[in-house]
Amino acid sequence: MSTIRLHGGRLHDPANGVDGDVRDLVVRDGRIGQLAPGEPADESIDISGCVVMAGGIDLHTHIGGGKVNLARLLLPEHHRGGDDDPCRHVTPGTRDTGRRYVQMGYTAAFEPAMVATNARHAHMEMGDTPILDHGAYMMLGNDELFLQMLAEGAHPDEFRDLIGWTLHATKAMGVKVVNPGGISAFKFNQRRLNVDEPHRHWQVTPRQVVHTLARGLHALGVPHPLHIHGSNLGAAGNIASTLETIDALEGLPAHLTHVQFHAYGNEGPKKFSSAALALAEAVNARPQLSVDVGQIIFGQTVTASGDTMRQFANAGLANPRKAIFSDIECEAGCGVVPFRYRESSYVNALQWAIGLEIFLLVRNPWQVVLTTDHPNGGPFTSYPHLIRLLMDRSFREEQLAKLHPDVAQFSALKSITRELTLQEVAILTRAAPAKLLGLRDRGHLGEGAAADIAVYRDDADRERMFTAPELVFKDGVLVSRAGRLIAEPVGGTHFVAPDYDLSFAQTLRRRHARHGSVNPDHLVIGHDELCACGRGGALLPVACLQGVS
């Protein structure tokens, strides 16, 4: 059992109340530990002048599954350049994804949109992503069984069991709902579905979908609450439906994702304005809510979403002019549309400002997580640039001055003086996502935590600082030094194992016998399929995945 002592660094560990204290950090057999009095370390590393944080955690990033591969196929020209080609960051392959995250100090990333019929492949793809811990959220709320049960007035316990079985079968960390009911409604030729508007066929509303799923997850005790991609993504004036979705929760906990795309007003001559203040006020008043932002970054990217309805509406804006739409077994949908965010565009520039406003207006940093909704708002490799925008007001104002001149008039960004601190950045990128996902031994540097550690050379240029940490450890293994990878261990799979009525599987088999579709027995992923490497684990109290359990 080897020990490493990192000494002289300033620790930022919000989960344990450590804010820039100079402390030694001991790594013992892959975990944060201590040395006995007089005990020497096997290796001692001087990190004086450095900032130490837990490994970064990306709570919402599209890195595995069908639509990611469709995006790669749609833009093959973006995978032909050298390592310095920025276009390669849009949808990098699995190996590049793991390497690029680790080179920034991240050690975990989670796929937010997995469908049951594609779950086995999504897990295989994430398993091929080196170093990173990973997991995924299961998509529910647009599959025909759920909507039929909702239309027939099924008992809440039946929805709890449907959610529990689905999480068990797909080895997911939580549930995501995308455009509640809207993906299904699109198949019945509806082109928009507001929160209290009935589905043309099932006659249920997004309000019912959201509340039912949130209640079921809460009853199961799943650590991560319902992950909500709301109605009317990207539409001017959609702040109304966003606030109505929050009301639909009736006080239940929830996580609203990529909220920048859901915080638009319709004020001014262009009928498009910032509603970041209204959204932030709603979040500030409800401690049971959390959000991630989905900040846009100027340049080329590709939007890949389960929200077929909204992606179809946006297809005319594709750059370059091509798109893909698909559906899998009537479970959900998929739309892939390439897009270039332009500084000269009023709409794009205002989107940029709205995202920053949300970061800076939500008062409690434990309620907001740093994301770009990779690749939808921009590549995850832009995180160091985004961190500098949030920590450096003068830099932010320089960038704002380059944009469409009307943006400052219809947003509040220029008047916001707040600059995030290193401690707040550690919350947004480490401690908060770990807490929201129930990762008790990740996102902090307390004794017993996994030794996922990022050591940054302190630099007034925060973008340069966060681009290439001096050292990155994954489970106590040094994997990167000054941006150069030196080891590629296998990351672990995280999932939940909720307690539900096991007889619900019989209900699914009877439905399969009547209606066909996918045999539910074929969807169930065995524990042994995820842990050939001997790593992985459930977040709820079950036997840990050390081989087959």
XYZ file of C-alpha atoms in Angstrom:
549
model
C 0.000 0.000 0.000
C 1.774 3.149 -1.246
C 1.325 6.688 0.058
C 1.822 10.042 -1.665
C 2.021 13.344 0.217
C 1.145 16.549 -1.646
C 2.382 19.459 0.429
C 2.297 23.235 0.189
C -0.884 23.570 -1.896
C -3.937 25.720 -1.170
C -6.989 23.506 -0.907
C -10.449 24.501 -2.090
C -12.788 21.828 -0.740
C -16.238 23.401 -0.197
C -17.909 20.176 0.935
C -15.612 20.146 3.952
C -15.503 23.912 4.550
C -11.908 24.329 3.345
C -11.437 27.645 1.525
C -7.862 28.202 0.363
C -6.149 26.712 3.420
C -2.574 25.495 2.952
C -2.742 21.835 3.920
C -1.033 18.569 3.139
C -3.012 15.993 1.210
C -2.220 12.304 1.627
C -3.125 9.693 -0.959
C -3.194 6.139 0.371
C -4.180 3.223 -1.861
C -6.362 5.341 -4.133
C -8.132 7.247 -1.356
C -7.605 10.427 0.606
C -6.053 9.363 3.910
C -3.674 10.361 6.678
C -0.164 9.538 7.803
C 0.384 8.231 11.292
C 2.635 10.400 13.496
C 6.203 9.967 12.304
C 5.167 7.860 9.319
C 6.995 8.834 6.111
C 5.254 8.918 2.743
C 6.560 6.753 -0.066
C 6.571 9.826 -2.294
C 6.396 13.528 -1.428
C 5.482 16.179 -4.020
C 5.924 19.902 -3.403
C 2.960 21.818 -4.859
C 3.635 25.186 -3.226
C 1.908 28.014 -5.090
C -0.716 25.672 -6.511
C -4.484 25.487 -6.069
C -5.841 22.036 -5.236
C -9.379 20.867 -5.967
C -11.147 17.556 -6.294
C -11.407 16.214 -9.830
C -14.004 18.041 -11.913
C -17.453 16.485 -12.466
C -19.529 17.263 -15.550
C -23.127 16.570 -14.628
C -24.556 17.014 -18.143
C -22.514 16.235 -21.253
C -23.444 14.162 -24.297
C -20.600 11.671 -24.570
C -22.259 8.311 -25.257
C -25.203 6.823 -27.102
C -26.864 6.913 -30.496
C -27.207 10.610 -31.205
C -23.564 11.321 -30.337
C -22.490 8.868 -32.997
C -24.994 10.338 -35.453
C -23.426 13.744 -34.805
C -19.976 12.312 -35.528
C -21.260 10.734 -38.748
C -22.974 13.956 -39.799
C -19.773 15.999 -39.499
C -16.906 13.749 -40.622
C -15.023 16.817 -41.841
C -14.600 17.866 -38.195
C -12.560 14.785 -37.359
C -9.854 15.043 -39.997
C -7.716 17.850 -38.572
C -4.783 17.614 -36.228
C -4.942 17.788 -32.447
C -4.856 21.590 -32.575
C -7.900 21.805 -34.861
C -10.711 23.354 -32.755
C -13.373 21.562 -34.788
C -12.194 18.246 -33.377
C -13.536 19.385 -30.026
C -17.157 19.439 -31.255
C -17.851 15.693 -31.001
C -14.566 13.974 -30.192
C -14.367 10.188 -30.175
C -14.384 8.228 -26.954
C -10.617 8.202 -26.467
C -10.260 11.923 -27.171
C -13.212 12.694 -24.881
C -11.596 11.056 -21.870
C -8.193 12.541 -22.578
C -9.426 16.099 -23.148
C -11.512 16.084 -19.974
C -8.619 14.830 -17.881
C -6.251 17.380 -19.394
C -8.521 20.060 -17.839
C -8.658 18.346 -14.434
C -12.007 16.561 -14.841
C -12.352 12.973 -13.643
C -16.083 12.219 -14.130
C -18.694 12.956 -16.812
C -22.318 11.871 -17.117
C -24.446 11.273 -20.215
C -27.882 12.859 -19.723
C -30.046 11.208 -22.402
C -29.989 7.410 -22.621
C -32.914 5.429 -24.035
C -33.666 1.908 -22.842
C -33.263 0.197 -26.210
C -29.856 1.819 -26.661
C -28.635 1.633 -23.064
C -26.312 -1.327 -23.512
C -24.494 0.425 -26.345
C -24.353 3.720 -24.420
C -22.677 1.953 -21.496
C -20.224 0.225 -23.815
C -19.309 3.530 -25.393
C -18.829 5.268 -22.048
C -16.784 2.283 -20.931
C -14.506 2.898 -23.909
C -13.916 6.449 -22.674
C -10.684 6.247 -20.676
C -10.097 7.448 -17.108
C -13.469 9.133 -16.482
C -16.055 7.832 -14.052
C -19.349 7.823 -15.894
C -23.065 7.043 -15.832
C -26.269 8.107 -17.578
C -29.823 9.320 -17.006
C -32.667 7.305 -18.473
C -35.198 9.086 -20.695
C -38.845 8.682 -19.679
C -41.976 10.722 -20.274
C -42.413 10.236 -24.021
C -42.604 6.448 -24.298
C -46.005 5.044 -25.149
C -46.341 2.844 -22.047
C -45.834 5.763 -19.662
C -48.242 8.006 -21.576
C -50.870 5.259 -21.786
C -50.618 4.633 -18.054
C -50.961 8.361 -17.420
C -53.998 8.589 -19.700
C -55.615 5.631 -17.933
C -55.066 7.147 -14.489
C -52.635 4.546 -13.154
C -51.861 4.580 -9.430
C -48.710 6.467 -8.327
C -47.201 3.177 -7.134
C -47.353 1.848 -10.691
C -45.342 4.826 -11.950
C -42.878 4.328 -9.094
C -42.429 0.711 -10.172
C -42.074 1.639 -13.855
C -39.329 4.120 -12.966
C -37.658 1.656 -10.604
C -37.687 -1.177 -13.119
C -36.334 1.067 -15.869
C -33.491 2.347 -13.699
C -32.664 -1.232 -12.711
C -32.804 -2.552 -16.270
C -30.687 0.177 -17.833
C -28.306 0.707 -14.886
C -29.013 4.446 -14.897
C -28.308 7.162 -12.319
C -31.590 8.994 -12.706
C -34.404 9.974 -15.029
C -34.472 12.729 -17.595
C -37.601 14.040 -19.270
C -37.191 15.886 -22.572
C -39.926 18.221 -23.799
C -42.458 16.396 -21.574
C -44.899 14.603 -23.835
C -43.731 16.711 -26.771
C -41.533 14.140 -28.506
C -44.510 11.791 -28.663
C -46.888 14.621 -29.650
C -44.604 15.479 -32.587
C -45.303 11.999 -33.986
C -49.007 12.923 -33.975
C -48.221 16.079 -36.010
C -48.202 18.556 -33.135
C -45.506 21.174 -33.594
C -45.693 22.758 -30.130
C -46.871 21.585 -26.718
C -47.289 24.040 -23.875
C -47.338 22.967 -20.239
C -51.136 22.766 -19.929
C -51.851 21.817 -23.533
C -53.153 18.261 -24.049
C -51.310 15.702 -26.147
C -53.382 15.213 -29.301
C -53.654 11.446 -28.875
C -53.199 10.672 -25.174
C -54.893 13.842 -23.876
C -52.328 14.261 -21.106
C -50.329 17.439 -20.441
C -46.648 18.173 -19.804
C -47.675 19.327 -16.319
C -48.938 15.816 -15.540
C -45.822 14.203 -17.024
C -43.416 16.327 -14.976
C -45.250 15.969 -11.684
C -45.735 12.206 -12.064
C -42.069 11.534 -12.778
C -40.822 13.870 -10.050
C -43.140 12.241 -7.520
C -42.084 8.719 -8.527
C -38.380 9.464 -8.207
C -38.915 11.131 -4.852
C -40.814 8.061 -3.622
C -37.938 5.795 -4.704
C -35.375 7.929 -2.893
C -33.171 8.310 -5.968
C -30.405 10.823 -5.115
C -30.650 12.848 -8.330
C -34.096 14.429 -8.748
C -35.941 14.582 -12.046
C -33.641 16.040 -14.725
C -35.909 18.319 -16.770
C -35.441 19.547 -20.326
C -38.529 21.732 -20.429
C -41.100 22.643 -23.038
C -40.441 25.126 -25.853
C -36.651 24.985 -25.797
C -35.123 27.932 -27.659
C -38.435 29.692 -28.348
C -38.847 33.416 -27.655
C -41.052 33.944 -24.615
C -40.438 30.451 -23.252
C -39.807 31.786 -19.740
C -43.574 31.438 -19.231
C -43.539 27.679 -19.804
C -40.351 27.335 -17.731
C -42.011 28.974 -14.723
C -45.150 26.879 -15.289
C -42.980 23.731 -15.267
C -41.521 24.803 -11.926
C -45.054 25.290 -10.595
C -46.013 21.817 -11.862
C -43.500 20.310 -9.436
C -45.588 21.523 -6.463
C -42.517 21.754 -4.245
C -40.897 18.467 -5.292
C -37.135 18.581 -5.902
C -35.953 18.808 -9.503
C -32.984 19.747 -11.651
C -33.647 22.037 -14.630
C -31.096 21.466 -17.334
C -29.502 23.840 -19.889
C -31.725 26.624 -18.553
C -30.109 29.260 -20.750
C -32.218 27.820 -23.583
C -35.361 28.198 -21.428
C -34.924 31.781 -20.153
C -36.093 33.902 -23.089
C -38.519 36.789 -23.008
C -40.213 38.481 -25.949
C -39.621 42.131 -25.103
C -38.185 44.821 -27.362
C -38.424 45.456 -31.103
C -36.894 42.076 -31.942
C -39.317 40.264 -29.611
C -36.411 38.397 -28.022
C -34.978 39.410 -24.660
C -33.355 38.069 -21.518
C -35.540 36.522 -18.821
C -32.560 35.416 -16.725
C -33.661 37.533 -13.766
C -37.105 35.907 -13.633
C -35.564 32.445 -13.768
C -32.932 33.271 -11.136
C -35.598 34.660 -8.812
C -37.583 31.438 -9.144
C -34.516 29.333 -8.320
C -33.427 31.615 -5.466
C -36.860 31.221 -3.875
C -36.814 27.389 -4.062
C -33.876 25.641 -2.388
C -35.173 22.286 -3.650
C -34.341 23.303 -7.247
C -31.008 23.145 -9.030
C -29.998 24.103 -12.549
C -27.217 23.738 -15.035
C -26.796 26.546 -17.524
C -25.899 25.253 -20.992
C -23.735 28.290 -21.759
C -23.234 28.950 -25.458
C -19.751 29.453 -26.866
C -19.217 31.244 -30.168
C -18.085 29.094 -33.049
C -19.004 25.854 -34.788
C -20.762 23.066 -32.948
C -23.526 20.527 -33.498
C -26.792 20.333 -31.577
C -27.794 16.782 -30.693
C -31.008 16.410 -28.725
C -33.806 14.000 -27.972
C -36.190 16.916 -28.565
C -37.203 16.040 -32.124
C -39.970 18.631 -32.119
C -37.648 21.569 -31.461
C -34.775 20.243 -33.576
C -37.136 19.915 -36.548
C -38.159 23.554 -36.028
C -34.486 24.582 -35.974
C -33.395 22.569 -39.008
C -33.711 25.600 -41.288
C -30.914 27.278 -39.299
C -28.460 24.405 -39.777
C -24.874 25.376 -40.601
C -23.753 23.488 -42.642
C -27.128 22.695 -44.199
C -27.762 19.109 -43.177
C -29.544 17.313 -40.341
C -30.566 13.887 -39.038
C -33.822 12.861 -37.339
C -34.526 9.428 -35.919
C -36.712 7.484 -33.544
C -36.124 4.276 -31.599
C -39.064 1.989 -30.830
C -41.375 4.907 -29.992
C -39.419 5.500 -26.770
C -38.075 8.934 -27.574
C -36.613 10.849 -30.498
C -33.434 12.360 -31.797
C -32.516 15.389 -33.867
C -28.982 16.314 -34.904
C -28.500 19.779 -36.413
C -25.076 21.441 -36.899
C -24.927 25.081 -35.860
C -22.512 28.002 -35.718
C -22.981 30.593 -32.966
C -21.966 34.026 -34.293
C -20.873 37.078 -32.317
C -22.516 39.327 -34.914
C -25.932 37.703 -34.413
C -28.226 39.498 -31.971
C -29.922 36.260 -30.951
C -26.691 34.310 -30.432
C -25.034 37.178 -28.590
C -28.029 37.554 -26.281
C -28.006 33.804 -25.607
C -24.366 34.162 -24.556
C -25.260 36.997 -22.185
C -28.279 35.166 -20.727
C -26.177 32.167 -19.732
C -23.656 34.348 -17.899
C -26.470 36.265 -16.203
C -27.929 33.043 -14.801
C -24.557 31.969 -13.402
C -24.145 35.327 -11.702
C -27.744 35.928 -10.556
C -28.381 32.590 -8.840
C -27.211 33.453 -5.351
C -26.453 29.989 -3.973
C -23.639 28.346 -5.981
C -24.790 24.925 -4.704
C -27.876 25.329 -6.907
C -26.083 25.911 -10.220
C -23.695 23.703 -12.199
C -21.262 24.734 -14.927
C -22.145 23.190 -18.321
C -22.351 24.056 -22.000
C -24.729 21.144 -22.655
C -21.857 19.734 -24.720
C -21.980 19.882 -27.687
C -25.249 21.850 -27.951
C -24.068 25.143 -26.495
C -20.419 24.508 -27.306
C -17.682 21.961 -26.637
C -16.702 21.030 -23.085
C -13.149 22.062 -23.942
C -14.322 25.680 -23.616
C -14.799 25.373 -19.832
C -11.560 27.227 -18.966
C -12.702 30.165 -21.113
C -16.113 30.108 -19.429
C -14.527 30.073 -15.975
C -12.505 33.170 -16.862
C -15.665 34.960 -18.003
C -17.258 34.238 -14.628
C -14.224 35.191 -12.527
C -12.994 38.265 -14.423
C -15.476 41.118 -14.905
C -13.130 43.234 -17.019
C -12.543 40.323 -19.409
C -16.306 39.720 -19.543
C -16.934 43.361 -20.444
C -14.252 43.234 -23.152
C -16.042 40.271 -24.725
C -19.447 41.931 -24.380
C -18.165 45.005 -26.211
C -17.388 42.851 -29.280
C -20.964 41.650 -29.648
C -24.067 42.928 -31.388
C -24.633 46.452 -29.984
C -28.263 45.856 -28.988
C -27.420 43.034 -26.568
C -26.508 45.282 -23.648
C -29.880 47.052 -23.982
C -31.952 43.892 -23.530
C -29.862 42.118 -20.904
C -28.523 42.981 -17.454
C -25.036 41.546 -17.894
C -23.174 44.857 -18.054
C -24.579 45.956 -14.688
C -23.616 42.756 -12.857
C -20.427 43.267 -10.868
C -20.136 39.820 -9.307
C -16.988 37.789 -9.952
C -16.923 34.168 -8.886
C -14.231 33.085 -6.447
C -12.104 29.957 -6.647
C -14.241 28.478 -3.883
C -17.402 29.100 -5.901
C -15.829 27.603 -9.013
C -14.997 24.504 -6.947
C -18.667 24.302 -5.969
C -20.014 24.723 -9.524
C -17.624 22.198 -11.045
C -17.043 19.698 -8.234
C -18.956 19.830 -4.973
C -22.429 20.734 -6.279
C -22.612 18.107 -9.053
C -21.329 15.437 -6.653
C -23.994 16.362 -4.104
C -26.763 16.495 -6.705
C -25.818 13.054 -8.030
C -25.357 11.432 -4.631
C -21.644 10.779 -5.196
C -20.614 10.705 -1.556
C -16.951 9.879 -2.167
C -16.402 12.211 -5.132
C -16.223 15.981 -5.509
C -14.384 16.548 -2.228
C -11.008 15.993 -0.554
C -12.105 14.658 2.819
C -10.664 11.526 4.367
C -12.001 8.412 2.658
C -12.881 10.164 -0.592
C -11.611 8.828 -3.879
C -8.233 10.402 -4.639
C -9.496 12.279 -7.704
C -7.361 15.416 -7.478
C -6.561 18.369 -9.752
C -3.569 20.588 -8.940
C -3.544 23.945 -10.775
C -0.703 26.454 -10.927
C -2.242 29.695 -9.618
C -2.464 32.210 -12.461
C -4.274 35.546 -12.772
C -5.303 34.405 -16.258
C -7.898 31.887 -15.102
C -8.399 30.495 -18.598
C -4.735 29.555 -18.822
C -4.814 28.236 -15.259
C -7.744 25.863 -15.811
C -6.658 24.715 -19.275
C -3.769 22.499 -18.160
C -3.387 21.584 -14.465
C 0.057 20.725 -13.158
C -1.077 17.319 -11.889
C -4.234 15.218 -12.151
C -4.770 12.063 -10.098
C -7.531 9.517 -10.753
C -8.124 7.134 -7.849
C -4.616 7.948 -6.663
C -2.948 7.299 -10.035
C -1.130 10.232 -11.628
C -2.779 10.438 -15.052
C -1.740 13.873 -16.350
C 1.175 16.236 -15.810
C 1.033 19.788 -17.252
C -1.556 18.722 -19.812
C 0.339 15.613 -20.928
C -1.330 12.242 -20.291
C 0.868 9.640 -18.675
C -1.672 6.920 -17.722
C -5.134 5.796 -18.864
C -6.851 3.711 -16.167
C -10.447 2.589 -16.607
C -13.151 4.699 -14.972
C -16.042 3.305 -12.962
C -19.754 3.103 -13.802
C -22.225 4.725 -11.402
C -25.914 3.805 -11.228
C -28.776 3.518 -8.769
C -30.491 0.355 -7.579
C -33.883 1.442 -6.200
C -36.294 -0.710 -4.233
C -39.439 -1.345 -6.294
C -42.046 -4.086 -6.784
C -40.205 -6.736 -8.779
C -43.494 -8.135 -10.107
C -43.775 -5.079 -12.369
C -41.641 -6.979 -14.886
C -44.649 -9.271 -15.445
C -46.720 -6.250 -16.450
C -44.116 -5.385 -19.068
C -44.058 -8.946 -20.396
C -47.855 -8.970 -20.747
C -47.702 -5.699 -22.647
C -45.019 -7.122 -24.914
C -47.205 -10.153 -25.609
C -50.107 -7.861 -26.619
C -48.313 -5.125 -28.515
C -44.908 -6.467 -29.541
C -42.088 -3.885 -29.408
C -38.902 -4.687 -27.493
C -38.868 -7.681 -25.180
C -38.250 -6.218 -21.705
C -36.035 -9.164 -20.778
C -33.649 -8.123 -23.538
C -33.274 -4.648 -22.059
C -31.983 -5.756 -18.675
C -28.251 -5.115 -18.343
C -26.527 -7.507 -15.967
C -24.075 -6.284 -13.328
C -21.361 -8.370 -14.948
C -21.773 -6.446 -18.201
C -20.608 -3.224 -16.523
C -17.745 -4.424 -14.424
C -15.439 -6.648 -16.416
C -12.747 -4.382 -15.002
C -13.931 -5.044 -11.449
C -14.958 -1.400 -10.888
C -18.255 0.381 -10.566
C -20.920 0.786 -7.951
C -24.495 1.624 -7.082
C -25.450 4.800 -5.228
C -28.221 3.216 -3.174
C -27.650 0.477 -0.578
C -26.990 -2.689 -2.583
C -24.002 -4.944 -2.999
C -21.169 -3.011 -4.629
C -20.116 -4.079 -8.084
C -16.962 -6.003 -7.435
C -17.514 -8.616 -10.087
C -21.026 -10.073 -10.252
C -23.316 -9.287 -7.307
